[in-house]
Tab-separated table of C-alpha atoms and ligand atoms in Angstrom:
chain	number	residue	atom	x	y	z
A	55	MET	CA	-13.057	-69.655	-92.017
A	56	SER	CA	-12.925	-70.400	-95.691
A	57	ARG	CA	-10.177	-71.646	-97.945
A	58	VAL	CA	-10.076	-70.006	-101.366
A	59	GLU	CA	-7.702	-69.395	-104.257
A	60	PHE	CA	-6.722	-66.372	-106.262
A	61	ILE	CA	-3.991	-65.388	-108.683
A	62	LEU	CA	-1.328	-63.231	-107.070
A	63	ASN	CA	1.369	-61.844	-109.338
A	64	GLU	CA	0.604	-64.543	-111.908
A	65	LYS	CA	0.830	-67.442	-109.446
A	66	LYS	CA	-2.104	-69.355	-108.025
A	67	VAL	CA	-2.148	-68.896	-104.236
A	68	GLU	CA	-4.353	-69.958	-101.349
A	69	PHE	CA	-5.953	-67.868	-98.674
A	70	GLU	CA	-7.532	-69.259	-95.546
A	71	GLY	CA	-9.509	-66.992	-93.267
A	72	ASP	CA	-12.421	-64.594	-93.037
A	73	LEU	CA	-13.601	-63.506	-96.479
A	74	ASN	CA	-14.322	-59.990	-95.206
A	75	LYS	CA	-10.602	-59.516	-94.508
A	76	ARG	CA	-9.141	-56.692	-96.560
A	77	LEU	CA	-6.903	-57.659	-99.462
A	78	LEU	CA	-4.386	-55.051	-98.208
A	79	ASP	CA	-3.926	-56.922	-94.920
A	80	VAL	CA	-3.626	-60.239	-96.710
A	81	LEU	CA	-0.939	-58.862	-99.035
A	82	ARG	CA	1.094	-57.360	-96.212
A	83	ASP	CA	0.533	-59.827	-93.353
A	84	ASP	CA	0.041	-63.160	-95.105
A	85	PHE	CA	2.252	-62.694	-98.170
A	86	GLY	CA	4.856	-60.222	-96.925
A	87	LEU	CA	4.287	-57.853	-99.822
A	88	PHE	CA	4.859	-54.382	-98.414
A	89	GLY	CA	4.727	-52.356	-101.631
A	90	SER	CA	1.024	-51.600	-101.156
A	91	LYS	CA	0.776	-49.053	-98.340
A	92	GLU	CA	-2.004	-48.110	-95.990
A	93	GLY	CA	-2.562	-44.371	-96.220
A	94	CYS	CA	-6.097	-43.304	-95.388
A	95	GLY	CA	-7.660	-46.767	-95.209
A	96	GLU	CA	-10.846	-45.335	-96.763
A	97	GLY	CA	-10.228	-45.454	-100.488
A	98	GLU	CA	-9.312	-41.806	-100.863
A	99	CYS	CA	-5.511	-41.775	-101.210
A	100	GLY	CA	-4.575	-44.659	-103.513
A	101	ALA	CA	-1.424	-45.714	-101.621
A	102	CYS	CA	-2.817	-49.265	-101.417
A	103	ALA	CA	-3.691	-49.486	-105.113
A	104	ILE	CA	-3.195	-52.786	-106.930
A	105	LEU	CA	-4.225	-54.125	-110.328
A	106	PHE	CA	-7.382	-56.210	-110.053
A	107	ASN	CA	-7.956	-57.991	-113.369
A	108	ASP	CA	-5.690	-55.316	-114.923
A	109	GLU	CA	-7.611	-52.356	-113.474
A	110	ILE	CA	-6.684	-50.107	-110.570
A	111	VAL	CA	-8.525	-50.904	-107.325
A	112	ASN	CA	-7.920	-49.897	-103.693
A	113	SER	CA	-6.865	-53.002	-101.757
A	114	CYS	CA	-7.877	-51.359	-98.450
A	115	LEU	CA	-11.554	-51.610	-99.453
A	116	LEU	CA	-11.527	-54.958	-101.202
A	117	PRO	CA	-12.835	-57.867	-99.128
A	118	MET	CA	-11.214	-61.223	-99.920
A	119	ALA	CA	-14.569	-62.551	-101.134
A	120	ASN	CA	-14.293	-60.174	-104.101
A	121	VAL	CA	-10.845	-61.543	-104.903
A	122	VAL	CA	-11.657	-65.274	-105.039
A	123	ASN	CA	-10.373	-66.728	-108.353
A	124	GLN	CA	-9.526	-63.249	-109.630
A	125	ARG	CA	-6.172	-61.829	-110.720
A	126	VAL	CA	-4.279	-59.476	-108.424
A	127	MET	CA	-1.027	-57.796	-109.437
A	128	THR	CA	0.876	-55.790	-106.857
A	129	ILE	CA	3.736	-53.389	-107.482
A	130	GLU	CA	6.133	-56.258	-106.684
A	131	GLY	CA	4.725	-58.383	-109.499
A	132	PHE	CA	4.488	-55.485	-111.883
A	133	SER	CA	8.080	-54.404	-111.205
A	134	THR	CA	9.426	-57.360	-113.196
A	135	THR	CA	7.826	-56.152	-116.452
A	136	LYS	CA	9.170	-54.027	-119.301
A	137	LYS	CA	6.314	-51.571	-118.864
A	138	TYR	CA	7.276	-51.053	-115.244
A	139	LYS	CA	10.894	-50.346	-116.184
A	140	ALA	CA	9.761	-47.726	-118.669
A	141	ILE	CA	7.502	-46.020	-116.113
A	142	GLU	CA	10.203	-46.188	-113.440
A	143	GLN	CA	12.793	-44.569	-115.723
A	144	SER	CA	10.375	-41.835	-116.714
A	145	PHE	CA	9.457	-41.142	-113.066
A	146	MET	CA	13.188	-40.841	-112.278
A	147	ASP	CA	13.912	-38.630	-115.280
A	148	HIS	CA	11.140	-36.211	-114.312
A	149	GLY	CA	11.673	-36.106	-110.554
A	150	ALA	CA	8.251	-37.683	-110.014
A	151	VAL	CA	9.344	-39.418	-106.791
A	152	GLN	CA	10.123	-37.624	-103.567
A	153	CYS	CA	9.234	-39.404	-100.325
A	154	GLY	CA	7.987	-42.419	-102.296
A	155	TYR	CA	4.942	-43.340	-100.224
A	156	CYS	CA	2.454	-42.708	-103.018
A	157	THR	CA	4.730	-44.038	-105.765
A	158	PRO	CA	3.608	-47.692	-105.954
A	159	GLY	CA	0.007	-46.478	-106.233
A	160	MET	CA	0.938	-43.839	-108.805
A	161	ILE	CA	2.673	-46.455	-110.939
A	162	ILE	CA	-0.320	-48.796	-110.677
A	163	ALA	CA	-2.602	-45.895	-111.687
A	164	THR	CA	-0.327	-45.152	-114.640
A	165	GLU	CA	-0.425	-48.757	-115.833
A	166	SER	CA	-4.220	-48.984	-115.419
A	167	LEU	CA	-4.677	-45.765	-117.386
A	168	LEU	CA	-2.261	-46.639	-120.202
A	169	ASN	CA	-3.836	-50.082	-120.591
A	170	LYS	CA	-7.086	-48.367	-121.551
A	171	ASN	CA	-5.718	-45.275	-123.197
A	172	ALA	CA	-2.197	-45.551	-124.569
A	173	LYS	CA	-1.836	-41.857	-125.453
A	174	PRO	CA	-3.780	-39.909	-122.817
A	175	THR	CA	-4.059	-36.134	-122.839
A	176	GLU	CA	-3.051	-34.161	-119.775
A	177	GLU	CA	-6.725	-33.937	-118.735
A	178	GLU	CA	-7.153	-37.690	-119.115
A	179	ILE	CA	-4.042	-38.278	-117.009
A	180	LYS	CA	-5.485	-36.079	-114.274
A	181	ASP	CA	-8.720	-38.100	-114.385
A	182	GLY	CA	-6.710	-41.330	-114.286
A	183	LEU	CA	-4.819	-40.169	-111.169
A	184	ALA	CA	-7.909	-38.734	-109.470
A	185	GLY	CA	-7.795	-41.338	-106.701
A	186	ASN	CA	-4.078	-41.025	-105.895
A	187	LEU	CA	-2.802	-38.346	-103.557
A	188	CYS	CA	0.778	-37.078	-103.471
A	189	ARG	CA	1.827	-34.560	-100.833
A	190	CYS	CA	5.338	-33.907	-102.192
A	191	THR	CA	5.533	-33.344	-105.917
A	192	GLY	CA	2.544	-31.124	-106.586
A	193	TYR	CA	1.672	-33.669	-109.321
A	194	ASN	CA	3.234	-31.779	-112.251
A	195	MET	CA	6.307	-33.987	-112.355
A	196	ILE	CA	4.179	-37.116	-112.213
A	197	ILE	CA	2.009	-35.869	-115.061
A	198	ASP	CA	5.117	-34.988	-117.097
A	199	ALA	CA	6.541	-38.459	-116.474
A	200	ILE	CA	3.346	-40.111	-117.698
A	201	ILE	CA	3.131	-37.931	-120.789
A	202	ALA	CA	6.740	-38.791	-121.621
A	203	VAL	CA	6.400	-42.541	-121.133
A	204	SER	CA	3.198	-42.669	-123.172
A	205	ARG	CA	4.880	-40.864	-126.068
A	206	ARG	CA	7.705	-43.405	-126.435
A	207	GLU	CA	8.395	-44.759	-129.894
A	208	ASP	CA	8.198	-48.450	-128.963
A	209	ASP	CA	4.441	-48.535	-128.242
A	210	LEU	CA	4.631	-50.579	-125.069
A	211	TRP	CA	0.893	-50.101	-124.436
B	259	MET	CA	-19.035	-65.689	-91.639
B	260	VAL	CA	-19.245	-64.733	-95.298
B	261	ILE	CA	-21.443	-66.641	-97.710
B	262	LEU	CA	-20.131	-66.819	-101.268
B	263	PRO	CA	-23.248	-67.834	-103.215
B	264	LYS	CA	-22.909	-70.325	-106.061
B	265	ASP	CA	-25.474	-68.463	-108.110
B	266	TYR	CA	-28.402	-66.058	-107.914
B	267	LYS	CA	-30.882	-68.654	-106.702
B	268	HIS	CA	-28.550	-69.695	-103.885
B	269	THR	CA	-28.398	-66.008	-102.902
B	270	LEU	CA	-32.178	-65.769	-102.566
B	271	ASP	CA	-32.277	-68.972	-100.505
B	272	ALA	CA	-29.551	-67.719	-98.177
B	273	LEU	CA	-31.335	-64.379	-97.693
B	274	GLN	CA	-34.494	-66.278	-96.786
B	275	ASP	CA	-32.685	-68.285	-94.094
B	276	GLU	CA	-31.233	-65.406	-92.085
B	277	LYS	CA	-30.701	-61.668	-92.026
B	278	LEU	CA	-27.442	-61.020	-93.876
B	279	THR	CA	-25.382	-57.969	-94.788
B	280	ILE	CA	-25.237	-57.832	-98.562
B	281	ILE	CA	-21.844	-56.813	-99.932
B	282	ALA	CA	-21.335	-55.954	-103.597
B	283	GLY	CA	-18.276	-53.781	-104.359
B	284	GLY	CA	-17.904	-53.095	-100.647
B	285	THR	CA	-16.857	-49.465	-101.156
B	286	ASP	CA	-19.513	-48.256	-98.724
B	287	VAL	CA	-19.703	-51.311	-96.444
B	288	MET	CA	-15.938	-51.542	-95.909
B	289	VAL	CA	-15.627	-47.854	-95.022
B	290	LYS	CA	-18.618	-47.923	-92.668
B	291	ASN	CA	-17.398	-51.006	-90.820
B	292	ARG	CA	-13.751	-50.047	-90.790
B	293	ASN	CA	-11.581	-51.617	-88.094
B	294	TRP	CA	-7.915	-51.328	-87.077
B	295	SER	CA	-5.404	-52.454	-89.714
B	296	GLY	CA	-5.047	-56.197	-89.779
B	297	LEU	CA	-8.403	-56.818	-88.109
B	298	ILE	CA	-11.578	-58.002	-89.789
B	299	PRO	CA	-14.037	-55.177	-90.609
B	300	ARG	CA	-16.882	-55.050	-88.102
B	301	VAL	CA	-19.702	-56.046	-90.407
B	302	GLU	CA	-22.910	-56.721	-88.497
B	303	GLY	CA	-23.906	-60.394	-88.411
B	304	ASN	CA	-23.074	-62.697	-91.280
B	305	SER	CA	-22.507	-61.383	-94.791
B	306	ILE	CA	-23.283	-62.517	-98.286
B	307	ASN	CA	-20.957	-61.346	-101.022
B	308	ILE	CA	-22.637	-60.897	-104.403
B	309	PHE	CA	-19.778	-59.145	-106.207
B	310	GLN	CA	-19.071	-62.061	-108.511
B	311	LEU	CA	-22.683	-62.898	-109.455
B	312	ASN	CA	-22.661	-62.392	-113.219
B	313	GLU	CA	-26.450	-62.725	-113.281
B	314	LEU	CA	-26.692	-59.252	-111.730
B	315	SER	CA	-24.410	-57.541	-114.210
B	316	TYR	CA	-26.170	-56.423	-117.397
B	317	ILE	CA	-27.539	-53.431	-119.249
B	318	ARG	CA	-30.398	-53.898	-121.702
B	319	GLU	CA	-33.197	-51.896	-123.229
B	320	ASP	CA	-36.821	-52.766	-124.021
B	321	GLU	CA	-40.242	-51.057	-124.253
B	322	SER	CA	-40.446	-50.663	-120.489
B	323	GLY	CA	-37.140	-48.797	-120.299
B	324	LEU	CA	-33.470	-49.243	-119.605
B	325	HIS	CA	-32.737	-52.195	-117.315
B	326	ILE	CA	-29.513	-52.054	-115.315
B	327	GLY	CA	-28.539	-55.089	-113.241
B	328	ALA	CA	-27.758	-54.120	-109.643
B	329	GLY	CA	-24.261	-55.595	-109.890
B	330	THR	CA	-23.263	-53.384	-112.825
B	331	LYS	CA	-20.102	-51.492	-111.949
B	332	LEU	CA	-20.002	-47.723	-112.146
B	333	GLU	CA	-17.210	-47.817	-114.733
B	334	GLU	CA	-19.290	-50.173	-116.903
B	335	LEU	CA	-22.038	-47.539	-117.034
B	336	LEU	CA	-19.545	-45.092	-118.540
B	337	ASN	CA	-18.496	-47.617	-121.180
B	338	SER	CA	-21.988	-48.618	-122.342
B	339	PRO	CA	-23.584	-46.884	-125.349
B	340	LEU	CA	-27.030	-47.667	-123.890
B	341	ILE	CA	-26.623	-45.494	-120.784
B	342	PHE	CA	-28.295	-42.080	-120.998
B	343	GLU	CA	-25.950	-39.099	-121.022
B	344	PRO	CA	-27.281	-37.504	-117.786
B	345	LEU	CA	-26.464	-40.692	-115.852
B	346	LYS	CA	-23.014	-40.801	-117.400
B	347	ALA	CA	-22.475	-37.150	-116.473
B	348	ALA	CA	-23.113	-37.994	-112.835
B	349	VAL	CA	-21.046	-41.197	-112.797
B	350	ARG	CA	-18.092	-39.501	-114.484
B	351	GLU	CA	-17.769	-37.228	-111.463
B	352	MET	CA	-18.139	-39.993	-108.892
B	353	ALA	CA	-15.199	-41.122	-106.775
B	354	SER	CA	-12.118	-42.240	-108.719
B	355	PRO	CA	-11.308	-44.930	-111.295
B	356	ALA	CA	-10.245	-47.312	-108.484
B	357	ILE	CA	-13.652	-46.991	-106.780
B	358	ARG	CA	-15.636	-47.038	-110.032
B	359	HIS	CA	-13.999	-50.345	-111.014
B	360	VAL	CA	-15.666	-52.091	-108.056
B	361	GLY	CA	-18.529	-49.877	-106.826
B	362	THR	CA	-21.929	-50.842	-108.243
B	363	ILE	CA	-25.141	-49.012	-109.047
B	364	GLY	CA	-27.038	-51.409	-106.757
B	365	GLY	CA	-24.704	-50.355	-103.959
B	366	ASN	CA	-25.313	-46.671	-104.600
B	367	VAL	CA	-29.078	-47.258	-104.414
B	368	GLY	CA	-28.836	-49.678	-101.477
B	369	ASN	CA	-26.690	-47.241	-99.540
B	370	ALA	CA	-29.479	-44.641	-99.904
B	371	SER	CA	-27.275	-41.681	-99.044
B	372	PRO	CA	-28.830	-38.282	-99.811
B	373	ALA	CA	-25.429	-37.576	-101.422
B	374	GLY	CA	-25.520	-40.703	-103.609
B	375	ASP	CA	-24.734	-39.211	-106.977
B	376	THR	CA	-26.697	-41.553	-109.225
B	377	LEU	CA	-29.862	-40.917	-107.203
B	378	PRO	CA	-30.967	-37.461	-108.490
B	379	ILE	CA	-30.651	-38.846	-112.018
B	380	LEU	CA	-32.655	-41.961	-111.112
B	381	TYR	CA	-35.354	-39.736	-109.611
B	382	VAL	CA	-35.786	-37.652	-112.772
B	383	TYR	CA	-35.971	-40.862	-114.806
B	384	ASP	CA	-38.864	-42.167	-112.642
B	385	THR	CA	-36.780	-45.215	-111.845
B	386	VAL	CA	-38.367	-48.436	-110.655
B	387	ILE	CA	-36.429	-50.648	-108.251
B	388	VAL	CA	-36.904	-54.360	-108.838
B	389	LEU	CA	-36.543	-56.442	-105.681
B	390	GLU	CA	-36.582	-60.212	-105.563
B	391	SER	CA	-36.893	-62.838	-102.839
B	392	VAL	CA	-37.944	-66.491	-102.828
B	393	GLU	CA	-41.494	-65.139	-102.471
B	394	GLY	CA	-41.277	-63.399	-105.831
B	395	ILE	CA	-40.569	-60.101	-107.526
B	396	ARG	CA	-41.634	-56.711	-106.180
B	397	GLU	CA	-41.380	-53.506	-108.184
B	398	ILE	CA	-41.383	-50.207	-106.382
B	399	SER	CA	-40.775	-46.619	-107.426
B	400	ILE	CA	-37.522	-45.150	-106.140
B	401	PHE	CA	-39.624	-42.419	-104.474
B	402	GLU	CA	-41.113	-45.049	-102.185
B	403	PHE	CA	-38.030	-47.224	-101.931
B	404	ILE	CA	-35.752	-44.683	-100.271
B	405	THR	CA	-37.262	-43.272	-97.086
B	406	GLY	CA	-34.328	-41.471	-95.441
B	407	PRO	CA	-30.546	-41.422	-95.078
B	408	GLY	CA	-29.464	-45.068	-95.322
B	409	LYS	CA	-33.100	-46.174	-95.054
B	410	THR	CA	-35.032	-48.180	-97.607
B	411	THR	CA	-38.131	-50.342	-97.651
B	412	ARG	CA	-36.119	-53.414	-98.664
B	413	LYS	CA	-37.115	-56.443	-96.619
B	414	SER	CA	-34.271	-58.514	-95.242
B	415	ASN	CA	-34.985	-61.457	-97.566
B	416	GLU	CA	-34.982	-59.241	-100.664
B	417	ILE	CA	-32.164	-58.328	-103.001
B	418	ILE	CA	-32.103	-55.399	-105.400
B	419	LYS	CA	-32.130	-57.242	-108.709
B	420	GLU	CA	-32.190	-54.377	-111.149
B	421	ILE	CA	-33.311	-50.832	-111.686
B	422	ILE	CA	-35.412	-49.659	-114.613
B	423	LEU	CA	-35.066	-46.131	-115.945
B	424	LYS	CA	-38.000	-44.869	-118.010
B	425	ASN	CA	-36.991	-43.785	-121.482
B	426	ILE	CA	-37.737	-40.061	-121.547
B	427	ASP	CA	-37.050	-37.500	-124.257
B	428	TYR	CA	-35.166	-34.337	-123.528
B	429	THR	CA	-33.686	-31.537	-125.598
B	430	GLY	CA	-31.672	-29.969	-122.805
B	431	PHE	CA	-30.099	-31.122	-119.577
B	432	TYR	CA	-28.043	-29.486	-116.896
B	433	TYR	CA	-26.067	-31.420	-114.301
B	434	GLU	CA	-23.866	-29.898	-111.664
B	435	LYS	CA	-22.107	-31.574	-108.753
B	436	VAL	CA	-20.613	-29.263	-106.158
B	437	GLY	CA	-17.825	-30.894	-104.174
B	438	GLY	CA	-14.688	-29.889	-102.309
B	439	ARG	CA	-12.506	-30.770	-105.280
B	440	ARG	CA	-13.030	-31.916	-108.832
B	441	SER	CA	-12.905	-35.629	-108.222
B	442	ASP	CA	-12.927	-38.125	-105.386
B	443	ALA	CA	-15.244	-35.894	-103.380
B	444	ILE	CA	-18.636	-36.664	-101.889
B	445	SER	CA	-21.196	-34.071	-103.037
B	446	LYS	CA	-21.881	-30.982	-100.961
B	447	LEU	CA	-24.916	-30.814	-103.197
B	448	SER	CA	-25.905	-31.722	-106.723
B	449	PHE	CA	-28.508	-30.594	-109.225
B	450	VAL	CA	-30.029	-32.104	-112.328
B	451	GLY	CA	-32.570	-30.520	-114.649
B	452	LEU	CA	-34.023	-31.911	-117.877
B	453	TYR	CA	-36.428	-30.292	-120.289
B	454	ASN	CA	-37.987	-31.292	-123.567
B	455	ALA	CA	-38.988	-28.676	-126.119
B	456	ASP	CA	-40.794	-29.224	-129.440
B	457	GLU	CA	-39.749	-27.629	-132.767
B	458	LYS	CA	-41.647	-24.442	-131.950
B	459	GLY	CA	-39.770	-24.108	-128.696
B	460	THR	CA	-42.732	-24.994	-126.493
B	461	ILE	CA	-41.554	-26.845	-123.417
B	462	LYS	CA	-43.386	-30.163	-123.095
B	463	ASP	CA	-41.725	-31.606	-120.034
B	464	VAL	CA	-39.453	-30.390	-117.292
B	465	ARG	CA	-37.886	-32.376	-114.437
B	466	ILE	CA	-35.650	-31.277	-111.585
B	467	ALA	CA	-33.912	-33.020	-108.703
B	468	PHE	CA	-31.537	-31.911	-105.941
B	469	GLY	CA	-29.075	-34.154	-104.086
B	470	ALA	CA	-27.690	-33.781	-100.538
B	471	VAL	CA	-30.045	-30.994	-99.465
B	472	TYR	CA	-32.672	-33.021	-97.617
B	473	LYS	CA	-33.190	-36.462	-96.035
B	474	THR	CA	-33.913	-37.848	-99.455
B	475	ILE	CA	-33.453	-36.568	-102.987
B	476	VAL	CA	-35.762	-33.578	-103.603
B	477	ARG	CA	-38.067	-33.884	-106.591
B	478	ASN	CA	-41.559	-32.391	-106.693
B	479	HIS	CA	-44.024	-33.123	-109.471
B	480	GLU	CA	-46.454	-30.327	-108.619
B	481	LEU	CA	-43.746	-27.681	-108.800
B	482	GLU	CA	-42.567	-29.131	-112.088
B	483	ARG	CA	-46.128	-28.692	-113.474
B	484	GLN	CA	-46.152	-25.067	-112.347
B	485	LEU	CA	-42.701	-24.509	-113.780
B	486	LEU	CA	-43.797	-25.975	-117.100
B	487	GLN	CA	-46.717	-23.535	-117.273
B	488	SER	CA	-44.578	-20.567	-116.318
B	489	LEU	CA	-41.885	-21.457	-118.856
B	490	ASN	CA	-44.486	-21.431	-121.618
B	491	SER	CA	-46.232	-18.258	-120.476
B	492	GLU	CA	-43.187	-16.197	-119.548
B	493	LYS	CA	-44.515	-15.712	-116.045
B	494	SER	CA	-42.070	-14.786	-113.317
B	495	MET	CA	-40.443	-17.737	-111.610
B	496	GLU	CA	-40.070	-16.144	-108.220
B	497	ASP	CA	-42.921	-18.022	-106.536
B	498	ILE	CA	-41.664	-21.327	-107.812
B	499	ILE	CA	-38.132	-20.637	-106.638
B	500	ASP	CA	-39.582	-19.724	-103.234
B	501	GLU	CA	-41.452	-23.009	-103.111
B	502	TYR	CA	-38.300	-24.960	-103.926
B	503	SER	CA	-36.533	-22.991	-101.255
B	504	GLN	CA	-39.014	-24.443	-98.720
B	505	LEU	CA	-38.236	-27.983	-99.859
B	506	ILE	CA	-34.487	-27.526	-99.643
B	507	GLN	CA	-33.671	-28.165	-95.991
B	508	PRO	CA	-30.003	-29.015	-95.860
B	509	ILE	CA	-27.855	-29.749	-92.820
B	510	ASP	CA	-24.462	-28.562	-91.610
B	511	ASP	CA	-21.810	-31.259	-91.720
B	512	GLN	CA	-18.068	-31.668	-92.306
B	513	ARG	CA	-18.486	-31.145	-96.048
B	514	SER	CA	-20.525	-27.953	-96.138
B	515	ASN	CA	-23.139	-25.936	-94.293
B	516	ALA	CA	-26.859	-25.497	-94.699
B	517	ASN	CA	-26.670	-21.891	-95.823
B	518	TYR	CA	-24.180	-22.533	-98.608
B	519	ARG	CA	-26.043	-25.622	-99.750
B	520	LYS	CA	-29.328	-23.758	-99.993
B	521	ASN	CA	-28.023	-20.682	-101.789
B	522	CYS	CA	-25.977	-22.702	-104.197
B	523	SER	CA	-28.896	-25.046	-105.005
B	524	LEU	CA	-31.183	-22.111	-105.752
B	525	SER	CA	-28.540	-20.507	-107.987
B	526	LEU	CA	-28.247	-23.720	-109.970
B	527	LEU	CA	-32.038	-23.864	-110.249
B	528	LYS	CA	-32.080	-20.317	-111.618
B	529	SER	CA	-29.338	-21.115	-114.125
B	530	PHE	CA	-31.330	-24.087	-115.326
B	531	ILE	CA	-34.534	-22.046	-115.652
B	532	GLN	CA	-32.644	-19.513	-117.774
B	533	MET	CA	-31.229	-22.291	-119.885
B	534	ALA	CA	-34.776	-23.537	-120.494
B	535	GLY	CA	-35.757	-20.044	-121.654
B	536	GLY	CA	-37.443	-18.804	-118.469
B	537	ASN	CA	-36.658	-15.677	-116.513
C	805	FAD	C1	-13.215	-42.752	-101.677
C	805	FAD	C2	-14.677	-42.902	-101.997
C	805	FAD	C3	-15.293	-41.984	-102.822
C	805	FAD	C4	-16.654	-42.099	-103.104
C	805	FAD	N1	-17.220	-41.172	-103.925
C	805	FAD	C5	-18.541	-41.231	-104.182
C	805	FAD	C6	-19.156	-40.243	-104.993
C	805	FAD	O1	-18.497	-39.330	-105.508
C	805	FAD	N2	-20.494	-40.328	-105.181
C	805	FAD	C7	-21.246	-41.342	-104.638
C	805	FAD	O2	-22.446	-41.362	-104.849
C	805	FAD	N3	-20.684	-42.292	-103.886
C	805	FAD	C8	-19.345	-42.273	-103.654
C	805	FAD	N4	-18.773	-43.243	-102.858
C	805	FAD	C9	-19.630	-44.286	-102.253
C	805	FAD	C10	-19.673	-45.649	-102.993
C	805	FAD	O3	-18.509	-45.865	-103.742
C	805	FAD	C11	-20.894	-45.760	-103.904
C	805	FAD	O4	-22.054	-45.559	-103.133
C	805	FAD	C12	-20.978	-47.136	-104.625
C	805	FAD	O5	-21.946	-47.063	-105.650
C	805	FAD	C13	-21.338	-48.267	-103.670
C	805	FAD	O6	-21.381	-49.480	-104.392
C	805	FAD	P1	-20.792	-50.847	-103.781
C	805	FAD	O7	-21.118	-51.917	-104.737
C	805	FAD	O8	-19.365	-50.674	-103.433
C	805	FAD	O9	-21.670	-50.926	-102.460
C	805	FAD	P2	-21.521	-51.819	-101.145
C	805	FAD	O10	-20.614	-51.139	-100.196
C	805	FAD	O11	-21.229	-53.228	-101.494
C	805	FAD	O12	-23.023	-51.723	-100.613
C	805	FAD	C14	-23.622	-50.494	-100.241
C	805	FAD	C15	-24.985	-50.755	-99.602
C	805	FAD	O13	-25.902	-51.279	-100.536
C	805	FAD	C16	-26.347	-52.572	-100.142
C	805	FAD	N5	-26.411	-53.360	-101.382
C	805	FAD	C17	-25.461	-53.461	-102.340
C	805	FAD	N6	-25.914	-54.200	-103.377
C	805	FAD	C18	-27.167	-54.585	-103.064
C	805	FAD	C19	-28.177	-55.357	-103.731
C	805	FAD	N7	-27.983	-55.896	-104.972
C	805	FAD	N8	-29.351	-55.561	-103.101
C	805	FAD	C20	-29.586	-55.007	-101.874
C	805	FAD	N9	-28.699	-54.261	-101.213
C	805	FAD	C21	-27.497	-54.047	-101.790
C	805	FAD	C22	-25.343	-53.063	-99.142
C	805	FAD	O14	-25.910	-53.987	-98.241
C	805	FAD	C23	-24.952	-51.760	-98.457
C	805	FAD	O15	-25.916	-51.377	-97.529
C	805	FAD	C24	-17.417	-43.160	-102.568
C	805	FAD	C25	-16.775	-44.113	-101.748
C	805	FAD	C26	-15.426	-43.996	-101.459
C	805	FAD	C27	-14.788	-45.008	-100.586
C-alpha cells in the first residue's frame, strides 16, 4: 500500500492502494467518475481515454505509479470547458453520437488532437482517432464534426 | 508491492536487492498481466516503475551514433529532428496516439516481440543496447541481446539504459508494415530495406530486415554481401531470394498464417531489390 497524490480534474487528490492498480478502476471505483468506460480493457478501443498531461492516454493500461503527481483530466472535468461545449455542439449538429459508449473517448481524442494541431486535415483527424473505435456511426459523422469545430472563427485551440 | 524509485541510482540499487518486474509505459506489461476489472493486474513478484525517471528520457547524437534513452516515449521519437526517417516511418505506424504517448522504446526492446516494430529498424542500424547495474555498464549488440520471443540476455539486476543506433548513410529506404488495418494493429509482418549508392549509381551498402517471420528479427550479413555484389553486377537475384526464403520461417497465429507471411515478405524483398536497381 502506498499513499500518493495526483491532479484530477484540476484538483489535488490522494490515492491509497497498490500502485499497479489501473487508473480506470481508480476513476470509476474510488472517485465515482463513470464517464471513462471499459471497452476492450487492452488499449485498443479508446473508450477509457483520458487526458494525461493534456495528451490522450488509455486509462485501462495506466498503472497508478505512472500517474503520481501528474495531471489527469476526465470527460467530467473537461465538460465544464468552453472547448468541450464547442465539440459537444458540433457532435450534435453532425449526428456524431449514436449509442454514446465511445463518445467520451472520441471527445478526449478530439481535444488531444486539436491541442497539437488546431486545423487538422481529414487524414490527420483519422490518425488522431486511430485508437478510438465506434461501432455505430461509421466515423464519417465524427470526422465531419471535428472538421467543423476546428474551422470555427473564434480560434478556441 | 511497487517501488517508485527516487532516481536512477535508487533504481539500480533496488534491482540489485531483488528480482523485480520493470514497468515503463506499461502498455505491454498491463496487457500481459490483465486481471478482472477492479482487481490489481497479476504482475509477477514486486515491480519497479521507471516511467517518471527523467534520467532515462533523452535523445542525443555524438561520434558513436544516436543515443536514445530507454524511457523515451514513442511519440517523442516522432517529434525529434534527430531521429532517422526509417525509425520514424516505423513508429508512425505503431499503435495509436494514446499508446505512443506512454509506450517507450526501452519497452519495445525489453518486450522482445518478433513483431516489435522498432526492432527491424534497430537491426539494420546495428544498434547497441546499453545495460547498467550496480556492477557497471555492459554494451551488447541487439543481435545478441534478443534471443527469442520475449527472451533477452538481460540479467535481473540490469536495466536497459539506452540504445545506440550507428549513423549510417543511405540514399534509398523502403519500409512496409503489413497489418490487419492501417493503424492500431500488431504487424503480421514488416520489412525494411536500406541501400546507399554513390554518384555513379554503384551500390555501396545494402541492409535488409524482416519482422514477425521468425523467432527473432531476420537479418543476415552474408546474404547482404551477396546481394550487394549481384546489384552491382546485374546478376539474377533468384538464388538470394531462395536463401532468404529459407530464413523466413513464420508461424500461424490469430493475426496471419505462415504461408501468407512468407509470400508477402518475399514480394516486399523483390520490390526493394527492384527499387535498388536489381532484377
Ligand atoms: C493497443 C496496443 C497496440 C500496440 N501496437 C503496437 C505496434 O503497432 N507495434 C509494436 O511494436 N508494439 C505495439 N504495442 C506494444 C507496446 O505498446 C510497445 O511494445 C511499447 O513500446 C512498450 O513500451 P512500454 O514502455 O509500454 O513497455 P512496458 O510494458 O512498460 O514494458 C515492456 C517490457 O519491457 C521491459 N522494460 C521496459 N523498460 C525497460 C528498461 N528500461 N530496462 C529493462 N527492461 C525494460 C518490461 O519489464 C517489460 O518486459 C501495442 C500495445 C497495445 C496495447
